[in-house]
Amino acid sequence: CSLANLCGTKMSSNGAFWPVGNVYMMKTISTDHQPDNEFKKLKPYQDSIADVVNTVIGLFPKVVLAAMLLPWFMAPLESKAAETLSLDWILPIVGRDLVGSYFICVSWEWLLYKSPLSDKLKKYKMNPAYPSEEQIRHDMYHSFWCVLCASGIEVITLWLYANGYFGDLQTSFWGSSDVVCNVLTVATTTYWRLTHFWFIHRMMHPWKTTIVPDVGKYLYKHVHSLHHKSHNPSTWAGLSMHPIEGTIYFTAAMIPALWGAHPYCFLLCKLCLAIDSWVAHDGFGPPSAGVYFHFLHHAHYTVNYGDTVVPLDYIFGSFAAGPPGDSKAKKAKKTS
């Protein structure tokens, strides 16, 4: 079993057992170990049961975290406070999200750049150069605005649940007749949220067509190009998005409500959207959690819009297997 598979960076953006699996590998890997290129040998799609199992099991830490946060999340629904928009229950959500985001990003950046392990990790940096302080400040600023968008999506979702727009509210995840639906929704979270991500991400790059107006070119110039200013991604780059993009991105968490799943599924997906994006952009290969597939997108711009977990790039011809300049990589010009 390769280091890349253990850390989840070869296939999936959810990083197997982040942070436990990654920190364990960081601490136990020999200082004499040299990075191999195994994690750079990208597959265009999942081709084994092991790949699927790794994707599903990789959710476990976030499943636990969502379960721990669930009582707080459900409180405005159970008290019926969410039936009306009030700062009494909205501000705690905003505070939780801002503090949690800062803690996760600062902790992971410290581990990679400042901790006693940082010297050992330097050789695993995909781009040997470290991001500038100016870029870090830029990414932090826009990340916090994106987190506020995520909080707004949660507030709207709770209000819609409380007022019956998503049907009858399930008060218990396990005590409902829809328990099978709930479990399947949780187990497949990575698949349906990455499908959503591919389409909204591809929408914000030039469509290169004259049949209809090139809305993607406009969205890239005025919205998505902000994210691509993080040329050398770090953890903070994950949610460094224009507020329009950040809002659209987090609407993926609302998908389970369409079929009446328990609100827990929203909370789990919201955590995945935030955490997976942060760690996928951390810029380090195994034993860290940076996703090389998406690193190539930041290098090429017009390839690898999603993740090989959902092979839409392979289906639509935008899959790139190699680094910039590599003969196996799809040639792609940067979009200005």
Coordinates of C-alpha atoms in Angstrom, one line a residue:
C1 CA 0.0 0.0 0.0
S2 CA 1.6 3.3 -1.1
L3 CA 2.0 6.4 1.0
A4 CA -0.2 8.2 -1.5
N5 CA -3.1 5.8 -1.0
L6 CA -2.7 5.9 2.8
C7 CA -3.0 9.7 2.8
G8 CA -5.7 9.9 0.2
T9 CA -3.9 12.3 -2.2
K10 CA -3.7 10.1 -5.2
M11 CA -7.4 9.7 -5.8
S12 CA -9.8 11.6 -3.6
S13 CA -9.9 15.1 -2.3
N14 CA -11.2 14.0 1.0
G15 CA -7.9 12.7 2.3
A16 CA -8.1 9.4 4.0
F17 CA -8.7 9.9 7.8
W18 CA -7.5 13.5 7.7
P19 CA -6.0 14.7 10.0
V20 CA -5.2 11.6 12.0
G21 CA -3.8 9.5 9.1
N22 CA -1.7 12.4 7.7
V23 CA -0.3 13.5 11.1
Y24 CA 0.6 9.9 11.9
M25 CA 2.5 9.5 8.7
M26 CA 4.2 12.8 9.2
K27 CA 5.5 11.7 12.6
T28 CA 6.5 8.2 11.7
I29 CA 8.0 8.6 8.3
S30 CA 11.8 8.5 8.3
T31 CA 13.7 11.7 7.8
D32 CA 15.7 9.7 5.1
H33 CA 12.6 9.0 3.1
Q34 CA 12.6 10.6 -0.3
P35 CA 9.4 11.7 -2.0
D36 CA 8.4 9.3 -4.8
N37 CA 6.2 10.2 -7.7
E38 CA 3.6 7.5 -7.0
F39 CA 1.0 10.0 -6.0
K40 CA 1.5 11.8 -9.3
K41 CA 0.4 8.8 -11.3
L42 CA -3.2 9.9 -11.6
K43 CA -6.0 7.5 -12.6
P44 CA -8.8 9.2 -14.6
Y45 CA -11.4 7.3 -12.6
Q46 CA -11.9 4.9 -9.8
D47 CA -11.3 1.4 -11.1
S48 CA -11.4 -0.8 -8.0
I49 CA -13.5 -1.5 -4.9
A50 CA -10.6 -0.3 -2.8
D51 CA -10.9 3.2 -4.3
V52 CA -14.5 3.4 -3.4
V53 CA -13.9 2.0 0.1
N54 CA -11.1 4.6 0.6
T55 CA -13.4 7.4 -0.4
V56 CA -16.2 6.3 1.9
I57 CA -14.0 5.5 4.9
G58 CA -12.2 8.8 4.4
L59 CA -15.4 10.6 5.4
F60 CA -15.3 9.1 8.9
P61 CA -13.5 11.9 10.8
K62 CA -15.9 14.4 9.4
V63 CA -18.8 12.1 10.1
V64 CA -17.7 12.2 13.8
L65 CA -17.2 15.9 13.8
A66 CA -20.6 16.5 12.3
A67 CA -22.2 14.3 14.9
M68 CA -20.4 16.3 17.7
L69 CA -21.7 19.5 16.2
L70 CA -25.2 18.2 15.5
P71 CA -26.9 19.2 18.8
W72 CA -25.7 22.8 18.3
F73 CA -26.8 22.8 14.7
M74 CA -30.3 21.4 15.5
A75 CA -30.9 23.8 18.4
P76 CA -32.6 26.5 16.3
L77 CA -34.9 23.9 14.7
E78 CA -35.8 22.2 17.9
S79 CA -36.5 25.4 19.7
K80 CA -38.4 26.7 16.6
A81 CA -36.2 29.9 16.8
A82 CA -35.3 29.3 13.1
E83 CA -38.8 30.0 12.0
T84 CA -37.9 33.7 12.1
L85 CA -34.6 35.3 11.2
S86 CA -33.0 36.6 14.4
L87 CA -29.5 37.5 15.3
D88 CA -30.0 35.5 18.6
W89 CA -29.4 32.3 16.7
I90 CA -27.7 33.6 13.6
L91 CA -24.6 35.2 15.3
P92 CA -23.6 32.0 17.1
I93 CA -23.4 30.2 13.7
V94 CA -21.3 33.0 12.2
G95 CA -19.0 33.0 15.3
R96 CA -18.6 29.2 15.2
D97 CA -17.7 29.2 11.5
L98 CA -15.2 32.0 11.8
V99 CA -13.4 30.6 14.8
G100 CA -13.5 27.1 13.5
S101 CA -12.1 28.1 10.2
Y102 CA -9.3 30.1 11.7
F103 CA -8.4 27.3 14.1
I104 CA -8.2 24.6 11.3
C105 CA -6.3 26.7 8.8
V106 CA -3.8 28.2 11.3
S107 CA -3.2 24.8 12.9
W108 CA -2.6 23.1 9.6
E109 CA -0.4 25.9 8.3
W110 CA 1.6 25.8 11.5
L111 CA 2.1 22.1 11.2
L112 CA 3.4 22.4 7.6
Y113 CA 5.5 25.5 8.0
K114 CA 6.4 26.2 11.6
S115 CA 6.1 23.0 13.6
P116 CA 9.0 20.7 14.6
L117 CA 7.9 18.5 11.7
S118 CA 8.2 21.3 9.1
D119 CA 11.8 20.8 8.2
K120 CA 11.1 17.1 7.4
L121 CA 8.1 18.1 5.3
K122 CA 9.9 20.6 3.0
K123 CA 10.8 18.0 0.4
Y124 CA 7.2 17.1 0.0
K125 CA 6.1 20.5 -1.2
M126 CA 4.7 20.2 -4.7
N127 CA 6.0 23.6 -5.6
P128 CA 9.3 24.0 -3.8
A129 CA 8.7 27.7 -3.3
Y130 CA 6.6 28.7 -0.3
P131 CA 3.7 31.1 -0.8
S132 CA 4.4 34.8 -0.1
E133 CA 3.1 36.6 2.9
E134 CA 1.2 38.8 0.5
Q135 CA -0.6 35.8 -0.9
I136 CA -1.4 34.4 2.5
R137 CA -2.9 37.7 3.6
H138 CA -4.9 37.8 0.4
D139 CA -6.2 34.3 0.8
M140 CA -7.1 34.8 4.5
Y141 CA -9.1 37.9 3.7
H142 CA -11.2 36.3 1.0
S143 CA -11.5 33.0 2.9
F144 CA -13.3 34.8 5.8
W145 CA -15.7 36.4 3.4
C146 CA -16.4 32.9 1.9
V147 CA -16.9 31.5 5.3
L148 CA -19.6 34.2 5.9
C149 CA -21.3 33.0 2.7
A150 CA -21.2 29.4 4.1
S151 CA -22.8 30.7 7.3
G152 CA -25.5 32.4 5.2
I153 CA -26.3 29.2 3.4
E154 CA -26.7 27.4 6.7
V155 CA -29.0 30.2 8.0
I156 CA -31.2 30.0 4.9
T157 CA -31.3 26.2 5.1
L158 CA -32.3 26.1 8.7
W159 CA -35.0 28.7 8.0
L160 CA -36.3 26.7 5.1
Y161 CA -36.4 23.5 7.2
A162 CA -38.1 25.3 10.1
N163 CA -40.8 26.7 7.8
G164 CA -41.6 23.4 6.1
Y165 CA -40.2 24.2 2.7
F166 CA -38.1 21.0 2.7
G167 CA -41.1 18.8 3.8
D168 CA -41.6 17.3 7.2
L169 CA -38.5 17.7 9.4
Q170 CA -36.9 14.5 10.6
T171 CA -36.1 14.9 14.3
S172 CA -34.0 11.8 14.5
F173 CA -31.4 10.5 12.0
W174 CA -31.9 6.8 13.1
G175 CA -35.5 6.9 14.3
S176 CA -37.0 7.9 10.9
S177 CA -38.5 5.7 8.3
D178 CA -36.0 7.4 5.9
V179 CA -33.0 6.0 7.8
V180 CA -31.8 4.0 4.7
C181 CA -32.0 7.2 2.6
N182 CA -30.0 9.1 5.3
V183 CA -27.3 6.4 5.5
L184 CA -26.9 6.3 1.7
T185 CA -26.8 10.0 1.5
V186 CA -24.0 10.1 4.1
A187 CA -22.0 7.3 2.4
T188 CA -22.2 8.9 -1.0
T189 CA -21.5 12.5 0.1
T190 CA -18.2 12.8 -1.7
Y191 CA -19.7 11.6 -4.9
W192 CA -22.7 13.9 -5.2
R193 CA -20.9 17.0 -3.8
L194 CA -18.0 16.6 -6.3
T195 CA -20.5 16.2 -9.1
H196 CA -22.0 19.5 -8.1
F197 CA -18.5 21.0 -7.8
W198 CA -17.4 19.9 -11.3
F199 CA -20.4 21.6 -12.9
I200 CA -20.3 24.8 -11.0
H201 CA -16.5 25.0 -11.4
R202 CA -16.6 24.3 -15.2
M203 CA -19.3 26.9 -15.5
M204 CA -16.9 29.5 -14.3
H205 CA -14.2 28.9 -16.9
P206 CA -14.6 29.9 -20.5
W207 CA -17.0 27.8 -22.4
K208 CA -15.2 28.4 -25.7
T209 CA -18.3 28.3 -27.8
T210 CA -20.1 30.7 -30.2
I211 CA -23.4 28.9 -30.1
V212 CA -24.4 30.8 -26.9
P213 CA -22.9 33.8 -25.1
D214 CA -19.7 32.7 -23.3
V215 CA -21.0 33.2 -19.8
G216 CA -18.1 31.2 -18.4
K217 CA -15.6 33.7 -19.8
Y218 CA -17.4 36.6 -18.0
L219 CA -17.7 34.6 -14.8
Y220 CA -14.0 33.7 -14.9
K221 CA -12.9 37.3 -15.4
H222 CA -15.2 38.8 -12.8
V223 CA -15.6 36.0 -10.2
H224 CA -13.5 32.9 -10.5
S225 CA -10.2 34.5 -11.4
L226 CA -9.9 35.6 -7.8
H227 CA -9.4 32.0 -6.7
H228 CA -6.7 31.6 -9.4
K229 CA -4.7 34.4 -7.9
S230 CA -3.4 31.8 -5.5
H231 CA -0.8 30.6 -8.0
N232 CA 1.1 28.6 -5.3
P233 CA -1.8 27.3 -3.2
S234 CA -1.7 26.9 0.6
T235 CA -4.4 25.9 3.1
W236 CA -5.9 29.4 3.1
A237 CA -6.3 29.2 -0.7
G238 CA -9.0 26.6 -0.4
L239 CA -11.8 29.0 0.3
S240 CA -10.2 32.1 -1.2
M241 CA -13.2 32.8 -3.4
H242 CA -15.3 35.6 -4.7
P243 CA -18.5 35.8 -2.5
I244 CA -20.6 34.8 -5.6
E245 CA -18.5 31.7 -6.1
G246 CA -18.4 30.9 -2.4
T247 CA -22.2 31.1 -2.1
I248 CA -22.7 28.8 -5.2
Y249 CA -20.0 26.4 -3.9
F250 CA -21.7 25.9 -0.5
T251 CA -25.2 25.3 -2.1
A252 CA -24.0 21.7 -2.6
A253 CA -24.8 21.2 1.1
M254 CA -28.5 21.8 0.4
I255 CA -28.8 19.0 -2.1
P256 CA -29.9 16.3 0.4
A257 CA -32.9 18.5 1.4
L258 CA -34.2 17.9 -2.1
W259 CA -35.1 14.3 -1.2
G260 CA -35.9 15.0 2.4
A261 CA -32.7 13.7 4.1
H262 CA -32.0 14.5 7.7
P263 CA -30.4 18.0 8.3
Y264 CA -27.3 16.2 9.6
C265 CA -26.5 15.5 5.9
F266 CA -26.4 19.2 5.3
L267 CA -24.0 19.7 8.2
L268 CA -21.7 16.9 7.1
C269 CA -21.5 18.2 3.5
K270 CA -20.8 21.7 4.7
L271 CA -17.9 20.4 6.7
C272 CA -16.6 18.4 3.8
L273 CA -16.8 21.5 1.5
A274 CA -14.7 23.6 3.8
I275 CA -12.2 21.1 5.2
D276 CA -11.6 19.2 2.0
S277 CA -11.0 22.4 0.1
W278 CA -8.5 23.7 2.7
V279 CA -6.4 20.5 2.9
A280 CA -6.6 19.8 -0.8
H281 CA -4.9 23.1 -1.5
D282 CA -2.2 22.8 1.2
G283 CA 0.5 22.3 -1.5
F284 CA 2.2 19.3 0.0
G285 CA 2.2 15.7 -1.3
P286 CA 2.1 12.6 0.9
P287 CA 2.3 12.4 3.9
S288 CA 0.2 15.7 3.8
A289 CA -3.2 15.9 2.2
G290 CA -2.7 18.2 -0.8
V291 CA -4.4 16.9 -4.0
Y292 CA -2.0 16.8 -6.9
F293 CA -5.0 16.5 -9.4
H294 CA -6.2 19.9 -8.3
F295 CA -2.7 21.3 -8.1
L296 CA -2.5 20.6 -11.8
H297 CA -5.6 22.7 -12.3
H298 CA -4.0 25.7 -10.7
A299 CA -1.0 25.2 -13.0
H300 CA -2.9 24.5 -16.3
Y301 CA -6.2 26.4 -15.6
T302 CA -8.2 24.6 -18.3
V303 CA -7.9 21.0 -17.0
N304 CA -8.9 18.9 -14.0
Y305 CA -12.0 20.9 -12.9
G306 CA -13.2 18.3 -10.4
D307 CA -11.8 15.1 -9.0
T308 CA -11.1 11.6 -10.3
V309 CA -13.6 10.3 -7.7
V310 CA -16.3 11.5 -10.2
P311 CA -14.7 11.0 -13.6
L312 CA -16.3 14.0 -15.4
D313 CA -13.0 15.3 -16.5
Y314 CA -12.3 12.0 -18.2
I315 CA -15.7 12.0 -19.8
F316 CA -15.5 15.5 -21.1
G317 CA -11.9 15.4 -22.1
S318 CA -10.4 17.8 -19.6
F319 CA -8.4 15.2 -17.6
A320 CA -4.6 15.9 -17.3
A321 CA -2.4 13.2 -15.9
G322 CA 0.9 15.0 -15.7
P323 CA 2.6 18.2 -14.5
P324 CA 3.2 21.3 -16.6
G325 CA 5.6 20.4 -19.4
D326 CA 5.1 16.7 -19.0
S327 CA 4.5 14.9 -22.3
K328 CA 1.5 13.1 -20.8
A329 CA -0.2 16.2 -19.6
K330 CA -2.9 17.7 -21.8
K331 CA -1.6 20.9 -23.3
A332 CA -3.6 23.8 -22.1
K333 CA -3.1 27.6 -22.2
K334 CA -3.7 29.7 -19.2
T335 CA -6.8 31.8 -19.5
S336 CA -6.1 35.5 -18.9

